[in-house]
Amino acid sequence: MWLAVAGEVCLVIALGLCAWRCGRLRPEARTPFWPLLLAGALAFIAINAATGALRYAGVDAVVPLHLQLTTVSVGWMMPLYLVAALRIWGKLPGKVLACWLVLALLPAVSALPGLLRDAMLVLALLRLLQQAPARLNLTQALALLLAVPLSSLLPLGEDAALGLFHLLLAGHFYAFYRAVAVLCATRLASKKAQ
């Protein structure tokens, strides 16, 4: 399962870069809470990816932990990552943001299918794409996130499918990492112009 391990390691690196850059946003943000929430969600997903790397490297003792962390990452941390990004850069009113968050988190607390959550994640990236000057990087992030389900549809072995799945996710987070630099530079430039 070395391809799965390599994919998870790439994902840990991309998430670590994202969390580091987003954790440094505090002075630039309207409120320091949202950048910390963004960095925390990304760090949690990175911890999950690290346990996944251990799991696919053959450490069977971490399998239950990885399964639990995956449930929390997919159900809670991915929506929190995007709601924090929307709050910082998406220019959404608070009530719209609250409705979005409730809809994105419903599959985590009810029997609703995860398709609703996935649709909300895509809508969040589209909103960021609409508002942001970092369109190329956000377009790449969206395309890579939309390509993630392809890893299960392609006729690949389990190792290659898991490796591709995690490499596509790593690419998504790396593209977001690159977009954060542009988003922050634009925000600082607009503050200096005022």
Short mmCIF file of C-alpha atoms in Angstrom, two decimals:
data_model
loop_
_atom_site.label_atom_id
_atom_site.label_comp_id
_atom_site.label_asym_id
_atom_site.label_seq_id
_atom_site.Cartn_x
_atom_site.Cartn_y
_atom_site.Cartn_z
CA MET A 1 0.00 0.00 0.00
CA TRP A 2 2.91 2.34 -0.62
CA LEU A 3 0.91 4.51 -3.08
CA ALA A 4 -1.74 5.09 -0.40
CA VAL A 5 0.99 6.02 2.10
CA ALA A 6 2.61 8.41 -0.41
CA GLY A 7 -0.77 10.02 -1.10
CA GLU A 8 -1.43 10.48 2.62
CA VAL A 9 2.04 11.98 3.18
CA CYS A 10 1.45 14.47 0.34
CA LEU A 11 -1.91 15.30 1.91
CA VAL A 12 -0.29 15.89 5.32
CA ILE A 13 2.25 18.26 3.74
CA ALA A 14 -0.39 20.21 1.78
CA LEU A 15 -2.66 20.49 4.83
CA GLY A 16 0.26 21.51 7.04
CA LEU A 17 1.16 24.30 4.62
CA CYS A 18 -2.47 25.44 4.52
CA ALA A 19 -2.88 25.38 8.29
CA TRP A 20 0.39 27.27 8.75
CA ARG A 21 -0.55 30.00 6.27
CA CYS A 22 -4.11 30.31 7.56
CA GLY A 23 -2.91 30.40 11.16
CA ARG A 24 -0.92 33.52 10.30
CA LEU A 25 -4.03 35.43 9.11
CA ARG A 26 -5.07 36.77 12.51
CA PRO A 27 -3.90 40.38 12.09
CA GLU A 28 -5.50 40.62 8.65
CA ALA A 29 -8.91 39.14 9.45
CA ARG A 30 -11.99 40.99 10.62
CA THR A 31 -12.13 38.74 13.67
CA PRO A 32 -9.30 36.49 14.84
CA PHE A 33 -11.71 33.60 15.53
CA TRP A 34 -12.28 32.61 11.90
CA PRO A 35 -8.63 32.20 10.85
CA LEU A 36 -8.04 30.08 13.96
CA LEU A 37 -11.08 27.95 13.13
CA LEU A 38 -9.81 27.58 9.56
CA ALA A 39 -6.30 26.61 10.71
CA GLY A 40 -7.73 24.25 13.34
CA ALA A 41 -9.97 22.44 10.84
CA LEU A 42 -7.05 22.04 8.44
CA ALA A 43 -4.76 20.82 11.24
CA PHE A 44 -7.37 18.25 12.32
CA ILE A 45 -7.65 16.93 8.77
CA ALA A 46 -3.83 16.76 8.64
CA ILE A 47 -3.76 14.69 11.83
CA ASN A 48 -6.32 12.37 10.25
CA ALA A 49 -4.14 12.06 7.14
CA ALA A 50 -1.12 11.25 9.30
CA THR A 51 -3.01 8.43 11.03
CA GLY A 52 -4.10 7.27 7.57
CA ALA A 53 -0.48 7.11 6.47
CA LEU A 54 0.27 4.95 9.51
CA ARG A 55 -2.74 2.76 8.77
CA TYR A 56 -1.74 2.14 5.16
CA ALA A 57 1.88 1.58 6.23
CA GLY A 58 0.64 -1.46 8.15
CA VAL A 59 0.08 -0.17 11.70
CA ASP A 60 -3.20 -1.97 12.40
CA ALA A 61 -3.60 -0.42 15.85
CA VAL A 62 -4.57 2.96 14.35
CA VAL A 63 -7.38 1.64 12.11
CA PRO A 64 -10.24 2.40 14.58
CA LEU A 65 -8.77 5.84 15.33
CA HIS A 66 -8.38 6.61 11.62
CA LEU A 67 -12.00 5.59 10.95
CA GLN A 68 -13.26 7.87 13.73
CA LEU A 69 -11.08 10.78 12.63
CA THR A 70 -12.24 10.30 9.03
CA THR A 71 -15.88 10.52 10.11
CA VAL A 72 -15.19 13.78 11.97
CA SER A 73 -13.02 15.17 9.17
CA VAL A 74 -15.58 14.53 6.44
CA GLY A 75 -18.67 15.40 8.47
CA TRP A 76 -17.43 18.39 10.46
CA MET A 77 -13.98 19.66 9.53
CA MET A 78 -14.44 20.00 5.75
CA PRO A 79 -17.61 22.12 6.21
CA LEU A 80 -15.88 24.16 8.96
CA TYR A 81 -12.86 24.71 6.73
CA LEU A 82 -15.02 26.15 3.98
CA VAL A 83 -17.36 28.14 6.25
CA ALA A 84 -14.33 29.83 7.82
CA ALA A 85 -12.93 30.59 4.36
CA LEU A 86 -16.33 31.96 3.32
CA ARG A 87 -16.45 34.15 6.42
CA ILE A 88 -12.96 35.52 5.83
CA TRP A 89 -13.11 36.03 2.04
CA GLY A 90 -16.60 35.19 0.78
CA LYS A 91 -18.38 38.37 1.89
CA LEU A 92 -21.51 36.51 2.93
CA PRO A 93 -24.04 37.97 5.39
CA GLY A 94 -24.10 36.22 8.76
CA LYS A 95 -27.58 34.70 8.30
CA VAL A 96 -26.69 33.22 4.91
CA LEU A 97 -23.47 31.84 6.39
CA ALA A 98 -25.39 30.27 9.30
CA CYS A 99 -27.89 28.63 6.92
CA TRP A 100 -25.04 27.32 4.78
CA LEU A 101 -23.31 25.84 7.83
CA VAL A 102 -26.50 24.14 9.07
CA LEU A 103 -27.13 22.60 5.64
CA ALA A 104 -23.51 21.48 5.32
CA LEU A 105 -23.50 19.85 8.76
CA LEU A 106 -26.92 18.14 8.53
CA PRO A 107 -25.52 14.90 7.05
CA ALA A 108 -23.15 14.62 10.03
CA VAL A 109 -26.01 14.65 12.57
CA SER A 110 -28.84 13.00 10.64
CA ALA A 111 -29.61 10.33 8.10
CA LEU A 112 -29.42 12.76 5.17
CA PRO A 113 -27.03 11.63 2.45
CA GLY A 114 -23.55 13.07 2.23
CA LEU A 115 -24.44 14.35 -1.23
CA LEU A 116 -26.03 17.42 0.42
CA ARG A 117 -22.79 18.17 2.25
CA ASP A 118 -20.77 17.66 -0.91
CA ALA A 119 -23.06 20.00 -2.84
CA MET A 120 -22.66 22.64 -0.12
CA LEU A 121 -18.86 22.30 -0.29
CA VAL A 122 -18.92 22.82 -4.05
CA LEU A 123 -21.23 25.84 -3.64
CA ALA A 124 -18.85 27.31 -1.07
CA LEU A 125 -15.90 26.97 -3.44
CA LEU A 126 -17.97 28.51 -6.24
CA ARG A 127 -18.80 31.48 -3.99
CA LEU A 128 -15.13 31.94 -3.11
CA LEU A 129 -14.30 31.69 -6.80
CA GLN A 130 -16.89 34.37 -7.57
CA GLN A 131 -15.55 36.78 -4.93
CA ALA A 132 -11.84 36.17 -5.05
CA PRO A 133 -9.06 37.52 -7.22
CA ALA A 134 -7.21 34.19 -6.89
CA ARG A 135 -9.42 32.58 -9.53
CA LEU A 136 -6.85 30.30 -11.12
CA ASN A 137 -5.83 28.63 -7.86
CA LEU A 138 -9.41 28.37 -6.63
CA THR A 139 -10.49 26.93 -9.99
CA GLN A 140 -7.76 24.32 -9.66
CA ALA A 141 -8.85 23.60 -6.08
CA LEU A 142 -12.46 23.13 -7.19
CA ALA A 143 -11.49 20.95 -10.17
CA LEU A 144 -9.30 18.73 -7.99
CA LEU A 145 -12.01 18.39 -5.34
CA LEU A 146 -14.56 17.47 -8.02
CA ALA A 147 -12.11 14.89 -9.42
CA VAL A 148 -11.74 13.09 -6.07
CA PRO A 149 -14.73 10.74 -6.67
CA LEU A 150 -13.11 9.63 -9.93
CA SER A 151 -10.53 7.72 -7.94
CA SER A 152 -13.20 5.20 -6.98
CA LEU A 153 -14.64 4.95 -10.50
CA LEU A 154 -11.42 4.25 -12.38
CA PRO A 155 -10.39 0.61 -12.86
CA LEU A 156 -7.45 0.78 -10.46
CA GLY A 157 -6.24 -1.49 -7.72
CA GLU A 158 -7.02 -0.56 -4.13
CA ASP A 159 -3.55 0.88 -3.50
CA ALA A 160 -3.55 3.02 -6.65
CA ALA A 161 -7.14 4.19 -6.04
CA LEU A 162 -6.32 5.26 -2.47
CA GLY A 163 -3.11 6.93 -3.63
CA LEU A 164 -4.94 8.85 -6.36
CA PHE A 165 -7.75 9.81 -3.95
CA HIS A 166 -5.29 11.31 -1.48
CA LEU A 167 -3.14 12.95 -4.17
CA LEU A 168 -6.23 14.71 -5.57
CA LEU A 169 -7.13 15.92 -2.08
CA ALA A 170 -3.53 17.05 -1.54
CA GLY A 171 -3.69 18.94 -4.83
CA HIS A 172 -6.92 20.62 -3.71
CA PHE A 173 -5.40 21.81 -0.45
CA TYR A 174 -2.17 22.90 -2.14
CA ALA A 175 -4.15 24.98 -4.65
CA PHE A 176 -6.07 26.50 -1.71
CA TYR A 177 -2.74 27.20 0.04
CA ARG A 178 -1.59 29.12 -3.05
CA ALA A 179 -4.91 30.98 -3.25
CA VAL A 180 -4.64 32.12 0.39
CA ALA A 181 -1.50 34.11 -0.43
CA VAL A 182 -3.30 35.97 -3.22
CA LEU A 183 -6.43 36.49 -1.12
CA CYS A 184 -4.37 37.93 1.75
CA ALA A 185 -2.30 40.17 -0.53
CA THR A 186 -5.47 41.59 -2.09
CA ARG A 187 -7.04 42.20 1.31
CA LEU A 188 -3.92 44.02 2.55
CA ALA A 189 -3.79 46.12 -0.63
CA SER A 190 -7.45 47.12 -0.25
CA LYS A 191 -6.88 48.07 3.41
CA LYS A 192 -3.89 50.24 2.48
CA ALA A 193 -5.91 51.96 -0.26
CA GLN A 194 -8.59 52.94 2.26
#
